[in-house]
Amino acid sequence: MNEIRTIKLYSSLSGKKEVFEPIVPGRIGMYVCGPTVYNDVHLGNCRTFVSFDVIYRYLQHIGYKVRYVRNITDVGHLLDDGEDRMSKGARLDQLEPMEVAQKYTVGFHDMMRIFNTHSPSIEPRATGHIPEQIAMVQDIIDRGYGYIKNGSVYFDVIKFAKENPAVYGKLSGRVIDELLAESRENLKNQDEKNHPADFAIWIKASEEHIMRWKSPWSVGFPGWHLECSAMSTKYLGQTFDIHGGGGDLKFPHHENEVAQNFGACGCQPARYWLHANMLLLNGRKMSKSEGNTISPQELFSGDSSFVSKGYSPMVVKFFMLMAHYRSTLDITDDALLAAEKGFRKLMDTNKLLQGMSIDPRDFDGSESDTDRAILQLIDEAYQGMDDDFNTAMALASLNELGSYVNKLANKQIAAGEVAPWVLERLKTVFHTFISDILGLKDETSGDGDDTVDGLMELILDIRGMARAQKDWTTSDKIRDALAEVGIQVKDGKEGVSWSKQ
RNA sequence: GGUAUCGUGGCCGAGUGGUUAGGCACAGGUCUGCAAAACCUGCUACAGCGGUUCGAAUCCGCUCGAUACCUCCA
């Protein structure tokens, strides 16, 4: 068994990069906050889940057994008026809450498939874990951090923060004194909470509320942050390795999650907290109300004033991976155009590489500078991933490796300069990074379509014959006609190849 | 207002106390029947102002700007 590579990751809890050490050697428990299924999936959501998908894939690639839990939240998010989000959606659409949840869950899964992400190991639903949530509310009450008001249960943030000053606020950088000060002013517009910073963990359902369950305190429903605490505990244990999510969940969601877990068990839920950063559109945050937004579908179809054309899902994914997951990423048409070209080039290079072989008789038997450079770049690709999953760095190395591939194909590097085993290693690494780690796939080439491949072979063969006779009219006609249907013919030193644009 | 993060060349975007990130675009070249593709070369930047240092774009301070969070939000 190979030794697992040492990786570093940036944890929001400590605010710095740390060397990752699993609780159980060789195994990782990772929890990522999934979507609330009351709406079509947001593009920013896609970036977060693509980021964690790559993290999941890489951890597995380097040898960890990973249990990846990503929830579906189908209850528990409150609106301003206290109405549950799910039931509001239900009323508007005249659907059962579960119907709404089902519809958007399916849509979410479709989108994740379009982005070629792996399914989590477990995808628990909040409504499927009501008993666990009720049990956790009881634990919190038993440990003195919950109080009951008219059938609802609230988490006593002030008491918790005072008794655990090193815990509350650490993740999001909140200052407890400020929390206390701020509150006095707000004390007048009181609701049931003792303090504005407190939050509901169980809510008594009003008469017309459709989603309701029996509990010791009332017929009601669980609070918004509780499902993640309860489900992560159930499937990964009280303390697990990695907790992830979008950066905007840091506060209050994750901070309160920590408080709940700590309040229930006296321990930190996760050792490392990872947060993916936001997506911007033309330098500004995406906002529906300001019209500064684009949906995944609009991005794919080009049906939006923000883009000049449609971009395929893999181009969008590649674009996301060109940036580090912890940086904000600005979507612009120019940037997407650049990503599209870069992606196609990488795919073409990979295709070229996978078809290459070196005749051992050409190999001069010595290790060359080229060999060393290639091995060095491969190492750098891995180092990039080891360093907080820096996909941008890994892609930069792949691009540089790609230039060697092309040079080799163009005979600008002699075949004898690359050792056969180095070429094999390069082929494996390229394929591994593109398919297994980054989860990219070539969506434009013939993709094993024998009919298309056969036809293209015939067409290019005829063109070759025409060219041999210097019949430029015929050969150019073929080239131009193919270009019109989006097929680019590439005349190389080693013969003709083609790719779909 | 409070709290964070960030501000990199024409565009996007890594990185970082002293050495070329990478992609796209652009210019020149090689190759080619022509073109495309590919390859080579060039464009060498780190918001502004101070400070620390032998040396800072990288550390510190201030200013300006951006983004996020401050109980809807990936």
PDB file of N, CA and C in Angstrom, chain A residues 133-207:
ATOM      1  N   GLN A 133     -33.310  14.874  15.134  1.00  0.00           N
ATOM      2  CA  GLN A 133     -33.259  16.300  15.463  1.00  0.00           C
ATOM      3  C   GLN A 133     -33.938  16.569  16.796  1.00  0.00           C
ATOM      4  N   ILE A 134     -35.043  15.856  17.031  1.00  0.00           N
ATOM      5  CA  ILE A 134     -35.734  16.017  18.320  1.00  0.00           C
ATOM      6  C   ILE A 134     -34.818  15.562  19.455  1.00  0.00           C
ATOM      7  N   ALA A 135     -34.099  14.463  19.217  1.00  0.00           N
ATOM      8  CA  ALA A 135     -33.186  13.964  20.244  1.00  0.00           C
ATOM      9  C   ALA A 135     -32.090  14.986  20.532  1.00  0.00           C
ATOM     10  N   MET A 136     -31.632  15.651  19.485  1.00  0.00           N
ATOM     11  CA  MET A 136     -30.564  16.623  19.699  1.00  0.00           C
ATOM     12  C   MET A 136     -31.075  17.852  20.446  1.00  0.00           C
ATOM     13  N   VAL A 137     -32.306  18.255  20.142  1.00  0.00           N
ATOM     14  CA  VAL A 137     -32.898  19.370  20.881  1.00  0.00           C
ATOM     15  C   VAL A 137     -32.949  19.003  22.372  1.00  0.00           C
ATOM     16  N   GLN A 138     -33.338  17.773  22.651  1.00  0.00           N
ATOM     17  CA  GLN A 138     -33.418  17.318  24.043  1.00  0.00           C
ATOM     18  C   GLN A 138     -32.042  17.355  24.705  1.00  0.00           C
ATOM     19  N   ASP A 139     -31.036  16.891  23.979  1.00  0.00           N
ATOM     20  CA  ASP A 139     -29.659  16.926  24.507  1.00  0.00           C
ATOM     21  C   ASP A 139     -29.251  18.354  24.855  1.00  0.00           C
ATOM     22  N   ILE A 140     -29.598  19.258  23.970  1.00  0.00           N
ATOM     23  CA  ILE A 140     -29.223  20.660  24.177  1.00  0.00           C
ATOM     24  C   ILE A 140     -29.942  21.222  25.413  1.00  0.00           C
ATOM     25  N   ILE A 141     -31.221  20.871  25.544  1.00  0.00           N
ATOM     26  CA  ILE A 141     -31.976  21.321  26.721  1.00  0.00           C
ATOM     27  C   ILE A 141     -31.363  20.726  27.989  1.00  0.00           C
ATOM     28  N   ASP A 142     -31.045  19.425  27.920  1.00  0.00           N
ATOM     29  CA  ASP A 142     -30.485  18.740  29.087  1.00  0.00           C
ATOM     30  C   ASP A 142     -29.174  19.368  29.536  1.00  0.00           C
ATOM     31  N   ARG A 143     -28.426  19.860  28.584  1.00  0.00           N
ATOM     32  CA  ARG A 143     -27.131  20.456  28.946  1.00  0.00           C
ATOM     33  C   ARG A 143     -27.259  21.939  29.263  1.00  0.00           C
ATOM     34  N   GLY A 144     -28.487  22.412  29.289  1.00  0.00           N
ATOM     35  CA  GLY A 144     -28.724  23.769  29.774  1.00  0.00           C
ATOM     36  C   GLY A 144     -28.598  24.869  28.738  1.00  0.00           C
ATOM     37  N   TYR A 145     -28.546  24.515  27.470  1.00  0.00           N
ATOM     38  CA  TYR A 145     -28.389  25.553  26.448  1.00  0.00           C
ATOM     39  C   TYR A 145     -29.660  25.806  25.647  1.00  0.00           C
ATOM     40  N   GLY A 146     -30.733  25.153  26.049  1.00  0.00           N
ATOM     41  CA  GLY A 146     -31.989  25.393  25.346  1.00  0.00           C
ATOM     42  C   GLY A 146     -33.064  25.826  26.325  1.00  0.00           C
ATOM     43  N   TYR A 147     -33.935  26.710  25.898  1.00  0.00           N
ATOM     44  CA  TYR A 147     -35.073  27.081  26.755  1.00  0.00           C
ATOM     45  C   TYR A 147     -36.348  27.046  25.927  1.00  0.00           C
ATOM     46  N   ILE A 148     -37.442  26.760  26.636  1.00  0.00           N
ATOM     47  CA  ILE A 148     -38.720  26.549  25.955  1.00  0.00           C
ATOM     48  C   ILE A 148     -39.610  27.772  26.161  1.00  0.00           C
ATOM     49  N   LYS A 149     -40.207  28.223  25.074  1.00  0.00           N
ATOM     50  CA  LYS A 149     -41.155  29.344  25.148  1.00  0.00           C
ATOM     51  C   LYS A 149     -42.368  28.996  24.299  1.00  0.00           C
ATOM     52  N   ASN A 150     -43.477  28.797  24.930  1.00  0.00           N
ATOM     53  CA  ASN A 150     -44.730  28.553  24.207  1.00  0.00           C
ATOM     54  C   ASN A 150     -44.627  27.421  23.191  1.00  0.00           C
ATOM     55  N   GLY A 151     -43.946  26.390  23.564  1.00  0.00           N
ATOM     56  CA  GLY A 151     -43.878  25.228  22.676  1.00  0.00           C
ATOM     57  C   GLY A 151     -42.725  25.271  21.697  1.00  0.00           C
ATOM     58  N   SER A 152     -42.033  26.413  21.582  1.00  0.00           N
ATOM     59  CA  SER A 152     -40.836  26.493  20.747  1.00  0.00           C
ATOM     60  C   SER A 152     -39.599  26.400  21.638  1.00  0.00           C
ATOM     61  N   VAL A 153     -38.517  25.907  21.038  1.00  0.00           N
ATOM     62  CA  VAL A 153     -37.280  25.783  21.809  1.00  0.00           C
ATOM     63  C   VAL A 153     -36.205  26.657  21.162  1.00  0.00           C
ATOM     64  N   TYR A 154     -35.518  27.435  21.998  1.00  0.00           N
ATOM     65  CA  TYR A 154     -34.492  28.324  21.477  1.00  0.00           C
ATOM     66  C   TYR A 154     -33.129  27.952  22.052  1.00  0.00           C
ATOM     67  N   PHE A 155     -32.125  28.197  21.257  1.00  0.00           N
ATOM     68  CA  PHE A 155     -30.756  27.972  21.715  1.00  0.00           C
ATOM     69  C   PHE A 155     -30.284  29.234  22.417  1.00  0.00           C
ATOM     70  N   ASP A 156     -29.764  29.059  23.611  1.00  0.00           N
ATOM     71  CA  ASP A 156     -29.332  30.197  24.420  1.00  0.00           C
ATOM     72  C   ASP A 156     -27.896  30.585  24.041  1.00  0.00           C
ATOM     73  N   VAL A 157     -27.785  31.413  23.034  1.00  0.00           N
ATOM     74  CA  VAL A 157     -26.465  31.783  22.519  1.00  0.00           C
ATOM     75  C   VAL A 157     -25.648  32.512  23.578  1.00  0.00           C
ATOM     76  N   ILE A 158     -26.297  33.401  24.313  1.00  0.00           N
ATOM     77  CA  ILE A 158     -25.565  34.211  25.294  1.00  0.00           C
ATOM     78  C   ILE A 158     -24.935  33.331  26.368  1.00  0.00           C
ATOM     79  N   LYS A 159     -25.736  32.408  26.887  1.00  0.00           N
ATOM     80  CA  LYS A 159     -25.200  31.514  27.916  1.00  0.00           C
ATOM     81  C   LYS A 159     -24.070  30.664  27.334  1.00  0.00           C
ATOM     82  N   PHE A 160     -24.328  30.156  26.137  1.00  0.00           N
ATOM     83  CA  PHE A 160     -23.321  29.299  25.511  1.00  0.00           C
ATOM     84  C   PHE A 160     -22.025  30.071  25.264  1.00  0.00           C
ATOM     85  N   ALA A 161     -22.186  31.287  24.761  1.00  0.00           N
ATOM     86  CA  ALA A 161     -21.001  32.088  24.433  1.00  0.00           C
ATOM     87  C   ALA A 161     -20.205  32.435  25.685  1.00  0.00           C
ATOM     88  N   LYS A 162     -20.919  32.711  26.766  1.00  0.00           N
ATOM     89  CA  LYS A 162     -20.226  33.065  28.017  1.00  0.00           C
ATOM     90  C   LYS A 162     -19.483  31.870  28.587  1.00  0.00           C
ATOM     91  N   GLU A 163     -20.105  30.721  28.484  1.00  0.00           N
ATOM     92  CA  GLU A 163     -19.481  29.528  29.074  1.00  0.00           C
ATOM     93  C   GLU A 163     -18.417  28.923  28.168  1.00  0.00           C
ATOM     94  N   ASN A 164     -18.517  29.208  26.896  1.00  0.00           N
ATOM     95  CA  ASN A 164     -17.542  28.658  25.936  1.00  0.00           C
ATOM     96  C   ASN A 164     -16.978  29.768  25.058  1.00  0.00           C
ATOM     97  N   PRO A 165     -16.303  30.707  25.679  1.00  0.00           N
ATOM     98  CA  PRO A 165     -15.845  31.881  24.919  1.00  0.00           C
ATOM     99  C   PRO A 165     -14.893  31.520  23.779  1.00  0.00           C
ATOM    100  N   ALA A 166     -14.225  30.392  23.913  1.00  0.00           N
ATOM    101  CA  ALA A 166     -13.282  30.018  22.852  1.00  0.00           C
ATOM    102  C   ALA A 166     -13.992  29.352  21.685  1.00  0.00           C
ATOM    103  N   VAL A 167     -15.255  29.058  21.868  1.00  0.00           N
ATOM    104  CA  VAL A 167     -15.965  28.323  20.822  1.00  0.00           C
ATOM    105  C   VAL A 167     -16.848  29.235  19.985  1.00  0.00           C
ATOM    106  N   TYR A 168     -17.761  29.962  20.658  1.00  0.00           N
ATOM    107  CA  TYR A 168     -18.715  30.730  19.866  1.00  0.00           C
ATOM    108  C   TYR A 168     -18.054  31.943  19.215  1.00  0.00           C
ATOM    109  N   GLY A 169     -18.246  32.062  17.911  1.00  0.00           N
ATOM    110  CA  GLY A 169     -17.692  33.203  17.187  1.00  0.00           C
ATOM    111  C   GLY A 169     -16.351  32.918  16.548  1.00  0.00           C
ATOM    112  N   LYS A 170     -15.758  31.793  16.897  1.00  0.00           N
ATOM    113  CA  LYS A 170     -14.414  31.518  16.382  1.00  0.00           C
ATOM    114  C   LYS A 170     -14.428  31.290  14.870  1.00  0.00           C
ATOM    115  N   LEU A 171     -15.428  30.571  14.418  1.00  0.00           N
ATOM    116  CA  LEU A 171     -15.477  30.226  12.997  1.00  0.00           C
ATOM    117  C   LEU A 171     -15.710  31.458  12.128  1.00  0.00           C
ATOM    118  N   SER A 172     -16.635  32.291  12.531  1.00  0.00           N
ATOM    119  CA  SER A 172     -17.014  33.420  11.688  1.00  0.00           C
ATOM    120  C   SER A 172     -16.346  34.714  12.118  1.00  0.00           C
ATOM    121  N   GLY A 173     -15.574  34.668  13.202  1.00  0.00           N
ATOM    122  CA  GLY A 173     -14.885  35.873  13.648  1.00  0.00           C
ATOM    123  C   GLY A 173     -15.798  36.871  14.337  1.00  0.00           C
ATOM    124  N   ARG A 174     -16.887  36.386  14.887  1.00  0.00           N
ATOM    125  CA  ARG A 174     -17.781  37.287  15.637  1.00  0.00           C
ATOM    126  C   ARG A 174     -17.167  37.600  16.995  1.00  0.00           C
ATOM    127  N   VAL A 175     -17.414  38.793  17.486  1.00  0.00           N
ATOM    128  CA  VAL A 175     -16.931  39.172  18.805  1.00  0.00           C
ATOM    129  C   VAL A 175     -18.108  39.132  19.764  1.00  0.00           C
ATOM    130  N   ILE A 176     -17.929  38.389  20.840  1.00  0.00           N
ATOM    131  CA  ILE A 176     -19.059  38.163  21.739  1.00  0.00           C
ATOM    132  C   ILE A 176     -19.512  39.438  22.434  1.00  0.00           C
ATOM    133  N   ASP A 177     -18.550  40.274  22.832  1.00  0.00           N
ATOM    134  CA  ASP A 177     -18.925  41.526  23.498  1.00  0.00           C
ATOM    135  C   ASP A 177     -19.851  42.359  22.631  1.00  0.00           C
ATOM    136  N   GLU A 178     -19.537  42.346  21.354  1.00  0.00           N
ATOM    137  CA  GLU A 178     -20.366  43.119  20.438  1.00  0.00           C
ATOM    138  C   GLU A 178     -21.767  42.551  20.356  1.00  0.00           C
ATOM    139  N   LEU A 179     -21.772  41.232  20.370  1.00  0.00           N
ATOM    140  CA  LEU A 179     -23.048  40.530  20.325  1.00  0.00           C
ATOM    141  C   LEU A 179     -23.921  40.982  21.493  1.00  0.00           C
ATOM    142  N   LEU A 180     -23.281  41.045  22.668  1.00  0.00           N
ATOM    143  CA  LEU A 180     -24.021  41.424  23.875  1.00  0.00           C
ATOM    144  C   LEU A 180     -24.473  42.878  23.806  1.00  0.00           C
ATOM    145  N   ALA A 181     -23.580  43.748  23.378  1.00  0.00           N
ATOM    146  CA  ALA A 181     -23.883  45.165  23.316  1.00  0.00           C
ATOM    147  C   ALA A 181     -25.002  45.448  22.327  1.00  0.00           C
ATOM    148  N   GLU A 182     -24.846  44.902  21.168  1.00  0.00           N
ATOM    149  CA  GLU A 182     -25.802  45.111  20.086  1.00  0.00           C
ATOM    150  C   GLU A 182     -27.210  44.761  20.533  1.00  0.00           C
ATOM    151  N   SER A 183     -27.249  43.750  21.377  1.00  0.00           N
ATOM    152  CA  SER A 183     -28.545  43.211  21.739  1.00  0.00           C
ATOM    153  C   SER A 183     -29.383  44.169  22.565  1.00  0.00           C
ATOM    154  N   ARG A 184     -28.762  44.935  23.452  1.00  0.00           N
ATOM    155  CA  ARG A 184     -29.555  45.738  24.374  1.00  0.00           C
ATOM    156  C   ARG A 184     -30.478  46.689  23.623  1.00  0.00           C
ATOM    157  N   GLU A 185     -29.993  47.232  22.558  1.00  0.00           N
ATOM    158  CA  GLU A 185     -30.818  48.163  21.784  1.00  0.00           C
ATOM    159  C   GLU A 185     -32.015  47.462  21.177  1.00  0.00           C
ATOM    160  N   ASN A 186     -31.771  46.230  20.784  1.00  0.00           N
ATOM    161  CA  ASN A 186     -32.830  45.524  20.084  1.00  0.00           C
ATOM    162  C   ASN A 186     -33.833  44.861  21.028  1.00  0.00           C
ATOM    163  N   LEU A 187     -33.564  45.024  22.327  1.00  0.00           N
ATOM    164  CA  LEU A 187     -34.382  44.269  23.258  1.00  0.00           C
ATOM    165  C   LEU A 187     -35.850  44.641  23.200  1.00  0.00           C
ATOM    166  N   LYS A 188     -36.126  45.867  22.751  1.00  0.00           N
ATOM    167  CA  LYS A 188     -37.529  46.281  22.767  1.00  0.00           C
ATOM    168  C   LYS A 188     -38.396  45.504  21.797  1.00  0.00           C
ATOM    169  N   ASN A 189     -37.900  45.359  20.549  1.00  0.00           N
ATOM    170  CA  ASN A 189     -38.752  44.626  19.608  1.00  0.00           C
ATOM    171  C   ASN A 189     -38.608  43.124  19.870  1.00  0.00           C
ATOM    172  N   GLN A 190     -39.154  42.752  20.965  1.00  0.00           N
ATOM    173  CA  GLN A 190     -38.983  41.378  21.425  1.00  0.00           C
ATOM    174  C   GLN A 190     -39.960  40.403  20.784  1.00  0.00           C
ATOM    175  N   ASP A 191     -39.410  39.247  20.475  1.00  0.00           N
ATOM    176  CA  ASP A 191     -40.320  38.156  20.214  1.00  0.00           C
ATOM    177  C   ASP A 191     -40.124  37.196  21.371  1.00  0.00           C
ATOM    178  N   GLU A 192     -40.270  35.958  21.113  1.00  0.00           N
ATOM    179  CA  GLU A 192     -40.159  34.997  22.207  1.00  0.00           C
ATOM    180  C   GLU A 192     -38.726  34.805  22.692  1.00  0.00           C
ATOM    181  N   LYS A 193     -37.781  35.176  21.845  1.00  0.00           N
ATOM    182  CA  LYS A 193     -36.393  34.920  22.200  1.00  0.00           C
ATOM    183  C   LYS A 193     -35.948  35.802  23.355  1.00  0.00           C
ATOM    184  N   ASN A 194     -35.108  35.262  24.206  1.00  0.00           N
ATOM    185  CA  ASN A 194     -34.546  36.054  25.294  1.00  0.00           C
ATOM    186  C   ASN A 194     -33.566  37.084  24.761  1.00  0.00           C
ATOM    187  N   HIS A 195     -32.968  36.752  23.641  1.00  0.00           N
ATOM    188  CA  HIS A 195     -31.930  37.597  23.088  1.00  0.00           C
ATOM    189  C   HIS A 195     -31.950  37.460  21.563  1.00  0.00           C
ATOM    190  N   PRO A 196     -31.724  38.541  20.861  1.00  0.00           N
ATOM    191  CA  PRO A 196     -31.784  38.464  19.391  1.00  0.00           C
ATOM    192  C   PRO A 196     -30.816  37.462  18.790  1.00  0.00           C
ATOM    193  N   ALA A 197     -29.704  37.206  19.471  1.00  0.00           N
ATOM    194  CA  ALA A 197     -28.718  36.277  18.910  1.00  0.00           C
ATOM    195  C   ALA A 197     -29.145  34.821  19.074  1.00  0.00           C
ATOM    196  N   ASP A 198     -30.109  34.600  19.963  1.00  0.00           N
ATOM    197  CA  ASP A 198     -30.607  33.226  20.126  1.00  0.00           C
ATOM    198  C   ASP A 198     -31.285  32.785  18.842  1.00  0.00           C
ATOM    199  N   PHE A 199     -31.363  31.493  18.664  1.00  0.00           N
ATOM    200  CA  PHE A 199     -32.048  31.017  17.453  1.00  0.00           C
ATOM    201  C   PHE A 199     -32.879  29.785  17.782  1.00  0.00           C
ATOM    202  N   ALA A 200     -33.899  29.579  16.970  1.00  0.00           N
ATOM    203  CA  ALA A 200     -34.851  28.504  17.226  1.00  0.00           C
ATOM    204  C   ALA A 200     -34.258  27.159  16.842  1.00  0.00           C
ATOM    205  N   ILE A 201     -34.461  26.179  17.693  1.00  0.00           N
ATOM    206  CA  ILE A 201     -34.080  24.819  17.317  1.00  0.00           C
ATOM    207  C   ILE A 201     -35.319  23.930  17.145  1.00  0.00           C
ATOM    208  N   TRP A 202     -36.407  24.349  17.746  1.00  0.00           N
ATOM    209  CA  TRP A 202     -37.697  23.693  17.473  1.00  0.00           C
ATOM    210  C   TRP A 202     -38.769  24.768  17.450  1.00  0.00           C
ATOM    211  N   ILE A 203     -39.626  24.729  16.444  1.00  0.00           N
ATOM    212  CA  ILE A 203     -40.614  25.788  16.284  1.00  0.00           C
ATOM    213  C   ILE A 203     -42.020  25.199  16.296  1.00  0.00           C
ATOM    214  N   LYS A 204     -42.829  25.734  17.153  1.00  0.00           N
ATOM    215  CA  LYS A 204     -44.222  25.291  17.216  1.00  0.00           C
ATOM    216  C   LYS A 204     -44.933  25.742  15.944  1.00  0.00           C
ATOM    217  N   ALA A 205     -45.630  24.810  15.339  1.00  0.00           N
ATOM    218  CA  ALA A 205     -46.300  25.134  14.079  1.00  0.00           C
ATOM    219  C   ALA A 205     -47.588  25.898  14.328  1.00  0.00           C
ATOM    220  N   SER A 206     -47.805  26.897  13.514  1.00  0.00           N
ATOM    221  CA  SER A 206     -49.074  27.604  13.600  1.00  0.00           C
ATOM    222  C   SER A 206     -50.160  26.743  12.963  1.00  0.00           C
ATOM    223  N   GLU A 207     -51.413  27.154  13.160  1.00  0.00           N
ATOM    224  CA  GLU A 207     -52.547  26.359  12.693  1.00  0.00           C
ATOM    225  C   GLU A 207     -52.423  25.939  11.230  1.00  0.00           C
TER     226      GLU A 207
END
